[in-house]
GROMACS .gro file of C-alpha atoms in nm:
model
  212
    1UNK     CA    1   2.747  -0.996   2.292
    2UNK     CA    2   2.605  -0.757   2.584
    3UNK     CA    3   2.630  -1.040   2.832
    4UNK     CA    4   3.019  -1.122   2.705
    5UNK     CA    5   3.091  -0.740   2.785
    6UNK     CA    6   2.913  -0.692   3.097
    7UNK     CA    7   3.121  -0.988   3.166
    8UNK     CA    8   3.476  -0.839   3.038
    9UNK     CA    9   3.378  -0.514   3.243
   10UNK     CA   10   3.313  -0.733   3.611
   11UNK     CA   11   3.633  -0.874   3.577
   12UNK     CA   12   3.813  -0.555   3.467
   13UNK     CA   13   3.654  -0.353   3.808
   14UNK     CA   14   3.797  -0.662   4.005
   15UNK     CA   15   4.123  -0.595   3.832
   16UNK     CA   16   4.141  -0.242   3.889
   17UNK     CA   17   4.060  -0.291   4.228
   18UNK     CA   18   4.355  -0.564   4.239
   19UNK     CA   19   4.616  -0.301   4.093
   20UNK     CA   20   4.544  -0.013   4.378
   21UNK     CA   21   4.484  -0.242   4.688
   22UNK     CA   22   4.687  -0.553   4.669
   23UNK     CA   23   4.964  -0.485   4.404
   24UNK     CA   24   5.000  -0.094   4.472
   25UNK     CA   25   5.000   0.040   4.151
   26UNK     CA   26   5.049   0.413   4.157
   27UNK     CA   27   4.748   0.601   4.111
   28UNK     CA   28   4.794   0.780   3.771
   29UNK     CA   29   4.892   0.415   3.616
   30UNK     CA   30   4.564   0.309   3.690
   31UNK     CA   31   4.413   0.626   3.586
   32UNK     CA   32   4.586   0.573   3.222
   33UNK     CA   33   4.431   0.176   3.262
   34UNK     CA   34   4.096   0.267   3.308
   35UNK     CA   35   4.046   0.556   3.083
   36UNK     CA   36   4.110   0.266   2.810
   37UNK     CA   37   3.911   0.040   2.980
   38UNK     CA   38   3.605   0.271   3.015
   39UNK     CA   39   3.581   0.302   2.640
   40UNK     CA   40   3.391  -0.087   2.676
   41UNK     CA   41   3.107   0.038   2.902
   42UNK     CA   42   3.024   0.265   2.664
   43UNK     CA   43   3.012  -0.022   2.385
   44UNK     CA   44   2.782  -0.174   2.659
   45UNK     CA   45   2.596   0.146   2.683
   46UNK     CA   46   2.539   0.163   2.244
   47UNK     CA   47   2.501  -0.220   2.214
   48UNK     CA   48   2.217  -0.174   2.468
   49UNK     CA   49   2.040   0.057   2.341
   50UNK     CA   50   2.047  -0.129   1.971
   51UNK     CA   51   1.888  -0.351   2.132
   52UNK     CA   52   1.609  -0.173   2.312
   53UNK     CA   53   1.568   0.008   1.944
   54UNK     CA   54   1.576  -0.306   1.765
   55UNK     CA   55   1.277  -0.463   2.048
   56UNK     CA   56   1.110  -0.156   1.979
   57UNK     CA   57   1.088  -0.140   1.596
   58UNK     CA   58   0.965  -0.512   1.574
   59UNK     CA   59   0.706  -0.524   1.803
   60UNK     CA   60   0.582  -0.164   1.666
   61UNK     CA   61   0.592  -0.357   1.341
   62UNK     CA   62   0.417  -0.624   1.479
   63UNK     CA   63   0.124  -0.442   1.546
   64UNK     CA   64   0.092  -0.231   1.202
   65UNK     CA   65   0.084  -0.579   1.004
   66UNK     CA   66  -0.199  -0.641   1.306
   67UNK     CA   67  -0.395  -0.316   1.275
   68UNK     CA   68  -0.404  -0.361   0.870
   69UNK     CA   69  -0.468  -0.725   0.885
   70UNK     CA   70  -0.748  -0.715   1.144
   71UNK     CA   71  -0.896  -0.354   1.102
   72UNK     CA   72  -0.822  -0.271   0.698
   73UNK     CA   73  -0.910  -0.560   0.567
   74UNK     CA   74  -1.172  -0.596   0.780
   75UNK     CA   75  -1.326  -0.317   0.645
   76UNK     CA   76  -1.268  -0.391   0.288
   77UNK     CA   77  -1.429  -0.692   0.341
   78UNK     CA   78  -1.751  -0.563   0.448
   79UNK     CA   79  -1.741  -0.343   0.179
   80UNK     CA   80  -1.703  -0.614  -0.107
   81UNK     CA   81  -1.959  -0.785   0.095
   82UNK     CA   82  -2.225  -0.453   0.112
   83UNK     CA   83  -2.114  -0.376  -0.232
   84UNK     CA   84  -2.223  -0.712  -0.368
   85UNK     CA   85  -2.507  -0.766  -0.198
   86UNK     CA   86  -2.626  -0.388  -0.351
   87UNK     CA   87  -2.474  -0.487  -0.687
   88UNK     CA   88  -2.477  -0.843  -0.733
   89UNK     CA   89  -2.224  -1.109  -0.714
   90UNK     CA   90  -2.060  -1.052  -1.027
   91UNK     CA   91  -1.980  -0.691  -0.939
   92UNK     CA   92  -1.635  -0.626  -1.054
   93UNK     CA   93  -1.377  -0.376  -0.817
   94UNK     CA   94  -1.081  -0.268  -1.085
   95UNK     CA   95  -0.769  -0.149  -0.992
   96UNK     CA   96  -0.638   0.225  -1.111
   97UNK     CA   97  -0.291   0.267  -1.095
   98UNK     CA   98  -0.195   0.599  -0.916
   99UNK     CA   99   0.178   0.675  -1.066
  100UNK     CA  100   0.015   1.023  -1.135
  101UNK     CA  101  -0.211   1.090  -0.879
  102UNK     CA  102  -0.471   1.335  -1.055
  103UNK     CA  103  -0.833   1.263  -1.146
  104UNK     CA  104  -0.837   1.367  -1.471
  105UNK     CA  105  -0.554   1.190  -1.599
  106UNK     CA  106  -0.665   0.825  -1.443
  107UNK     CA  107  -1.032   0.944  -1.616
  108UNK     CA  108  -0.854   0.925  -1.987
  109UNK     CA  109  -0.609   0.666  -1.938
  110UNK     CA  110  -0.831   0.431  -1.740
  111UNK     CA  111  -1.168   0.531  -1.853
  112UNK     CA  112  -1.330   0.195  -1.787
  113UNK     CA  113  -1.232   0.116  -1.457
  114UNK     CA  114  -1.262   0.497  -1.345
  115UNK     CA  115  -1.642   0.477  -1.498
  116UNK     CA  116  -1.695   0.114  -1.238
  117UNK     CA  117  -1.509   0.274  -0.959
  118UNK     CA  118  -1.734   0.603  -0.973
  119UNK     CA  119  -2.070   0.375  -1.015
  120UNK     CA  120  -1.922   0.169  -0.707
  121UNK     CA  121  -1.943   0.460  -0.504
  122UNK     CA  122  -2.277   0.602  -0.572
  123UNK     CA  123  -2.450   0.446  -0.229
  124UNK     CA  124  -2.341   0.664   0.045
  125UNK     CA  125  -2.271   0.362   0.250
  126UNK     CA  126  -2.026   0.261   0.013
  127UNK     CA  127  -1.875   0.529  -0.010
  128UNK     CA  128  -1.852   0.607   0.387
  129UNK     CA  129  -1.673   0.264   0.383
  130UNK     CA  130  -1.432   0.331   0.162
  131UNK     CA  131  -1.331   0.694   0.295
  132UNK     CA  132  -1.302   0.481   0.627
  133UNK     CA  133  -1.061   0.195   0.423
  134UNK     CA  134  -0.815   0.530   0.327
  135UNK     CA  135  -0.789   0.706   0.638
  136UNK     CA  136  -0.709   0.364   0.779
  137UNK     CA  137  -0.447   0.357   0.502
  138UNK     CA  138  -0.300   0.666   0.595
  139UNK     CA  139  -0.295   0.659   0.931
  140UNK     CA  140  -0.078   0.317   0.874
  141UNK     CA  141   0.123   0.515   0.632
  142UNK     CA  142   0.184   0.807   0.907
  143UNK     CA  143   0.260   0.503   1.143
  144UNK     CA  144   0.536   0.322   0.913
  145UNK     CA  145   0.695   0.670   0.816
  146UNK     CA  146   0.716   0.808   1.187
  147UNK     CA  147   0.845   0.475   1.311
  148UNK     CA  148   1.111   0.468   1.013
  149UNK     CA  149   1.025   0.133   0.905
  150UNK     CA  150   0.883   0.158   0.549
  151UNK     CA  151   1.165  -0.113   0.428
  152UNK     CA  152   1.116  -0.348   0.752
  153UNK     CA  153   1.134  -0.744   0.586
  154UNK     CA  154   0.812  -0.830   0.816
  155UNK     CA  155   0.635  -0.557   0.609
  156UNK     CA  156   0.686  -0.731   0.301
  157UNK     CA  157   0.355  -0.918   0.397
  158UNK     CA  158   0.137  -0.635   0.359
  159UNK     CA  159   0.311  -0.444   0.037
  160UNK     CA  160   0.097  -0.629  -0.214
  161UNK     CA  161  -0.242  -0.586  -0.069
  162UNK     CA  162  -0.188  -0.221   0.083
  163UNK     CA  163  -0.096  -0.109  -0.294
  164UNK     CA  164  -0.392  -0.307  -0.403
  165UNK     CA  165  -0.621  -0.128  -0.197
  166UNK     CA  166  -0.502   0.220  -0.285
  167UNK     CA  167  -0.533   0.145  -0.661
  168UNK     CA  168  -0.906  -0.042  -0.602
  169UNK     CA  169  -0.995   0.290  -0.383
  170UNK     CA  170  -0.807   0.521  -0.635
  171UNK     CA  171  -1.187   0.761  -0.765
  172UNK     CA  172  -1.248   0.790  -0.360
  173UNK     CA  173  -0.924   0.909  -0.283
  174UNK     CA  174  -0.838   1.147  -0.563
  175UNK     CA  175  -1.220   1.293  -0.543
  176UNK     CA  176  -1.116   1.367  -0.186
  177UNK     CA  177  -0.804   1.548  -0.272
  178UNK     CA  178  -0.900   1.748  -0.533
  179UNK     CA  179  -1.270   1.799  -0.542
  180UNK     CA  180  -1.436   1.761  -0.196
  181UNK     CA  181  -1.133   1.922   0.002
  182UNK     CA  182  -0.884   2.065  -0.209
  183UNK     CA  183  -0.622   1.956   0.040
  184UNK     CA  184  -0.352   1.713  -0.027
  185UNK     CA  185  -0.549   1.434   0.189
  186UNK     CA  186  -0.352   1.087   0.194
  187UNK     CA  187  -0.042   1.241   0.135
  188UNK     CA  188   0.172   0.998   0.340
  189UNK     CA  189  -0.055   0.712   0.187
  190UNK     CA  190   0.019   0.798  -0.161
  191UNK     CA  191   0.425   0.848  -0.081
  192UNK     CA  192   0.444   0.485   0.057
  193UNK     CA  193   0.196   0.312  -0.266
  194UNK     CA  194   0.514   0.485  -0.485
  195UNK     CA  195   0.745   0.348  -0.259
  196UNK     CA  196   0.602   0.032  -0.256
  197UNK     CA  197   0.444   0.007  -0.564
  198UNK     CA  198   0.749  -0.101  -0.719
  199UNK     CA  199   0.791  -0.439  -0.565
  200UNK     CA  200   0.505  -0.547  -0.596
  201UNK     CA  201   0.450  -0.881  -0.814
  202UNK     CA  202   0.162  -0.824  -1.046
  203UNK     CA  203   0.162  -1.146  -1.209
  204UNK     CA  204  -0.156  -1.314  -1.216
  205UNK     CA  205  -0.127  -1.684  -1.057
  206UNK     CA  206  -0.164  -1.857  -1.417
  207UNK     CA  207   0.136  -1.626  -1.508
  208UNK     CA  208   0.360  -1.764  -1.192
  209UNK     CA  209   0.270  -2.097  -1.279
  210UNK     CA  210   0.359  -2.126  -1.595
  211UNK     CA  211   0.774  -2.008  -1.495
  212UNK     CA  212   0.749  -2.313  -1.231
   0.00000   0.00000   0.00000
């Protein structure tokens, strides 16, 4: 489309240039000509920048689904992998969800995963690694919101496990907030697991293969 108007707008200048030179147009003719014509290198002007945005937003995009592929998970790896190896192989990592995100209310209403989430982080080290997994989290969250791409289609890829990693994290993140610092830490984090939290399909794979 850019090229077709760049195109339109060449052949309009040689046009112009036709009416005052060879056919003698009078000058105020032209004028009235080209303030219509002029409109279309603006077009050129918006279409470009679109464009530039549009560049911009995908390959910024492109390098969140990166950072959380190759540096979040990479972390939560080596904590399942430090975590078993201090707990054993069968040591289980539930998921809280965080729809209200206060401590004492996930406590009562999940008491048993809360109880294996606050034995989980009883080693320091474990711990350390997952306060490391959330501020990774929200610095992607600050990311997605200042870049205006929360609802990008290329993010779609990363909705399921970024949720999952806030809810498996949950004790960590809520002791932060409201015990250790009193400060509403992983605020951006937390808007975008309720923004995304939603579209996220919790079926197990037994459950999707039974509606094949």
């Amino acid at each position: 489309m850019k090229v077709f108007l760049l195109s339109i707008l060449l052949f309009i200048s040689v046009f112009l240039f036709c009416l005052v030179y060879i056919w003698q147009f009078d000058l105020s003719e032209v004028q009235t000509l080209f303030s219509v014509f002029s409109s279309l290198s603006i077009g050129v002007a918006v279409l470009t920048y679109i464009e530039k945005k549009d560049k911009d937003s995908t390959a910024s995009t492109i390098e969140l689904i990166s950072f959380f592929r190759k540096e979040i998970i990479d972390i939560n790896n080596e904590f399942i992998r430090k975590t078993r190896t201090l707990n054993g192989k069968d040591v289980q990592f539930p998921k809280i969800k965080l729809d209200n995100p206060d401590i004492k209310y996930i406590k009562e209403k999940y008491p048993k995963e809360f109880k294996i989430q606050i034995e989980l982080k009883k080693e320091w080290e474990i711990w350390s690694m997952q306060t490391s997994i959330l501020n990774a989290l929200e610095e992607m969250a600050l990311k997605v919101y200042n870049l205006n791409i929360s609802n990008h289609l290329a993010l779609s890829s990363i909705k399921a496990p970024f949720v999952e990693l806030m809810e498996r994290h949950a004790v960590v993140l809520l002791e932060q907030r409201q015990i250790i610092t009193g400060l509403p830490s992983y605020g951006s984090a937390l808007n975008l697991y309720q923004e995304w939290k939603g579209g996220v399909d919790r079926r197990t794979p037994p459950e999707r293969l039974k509606e094949l």
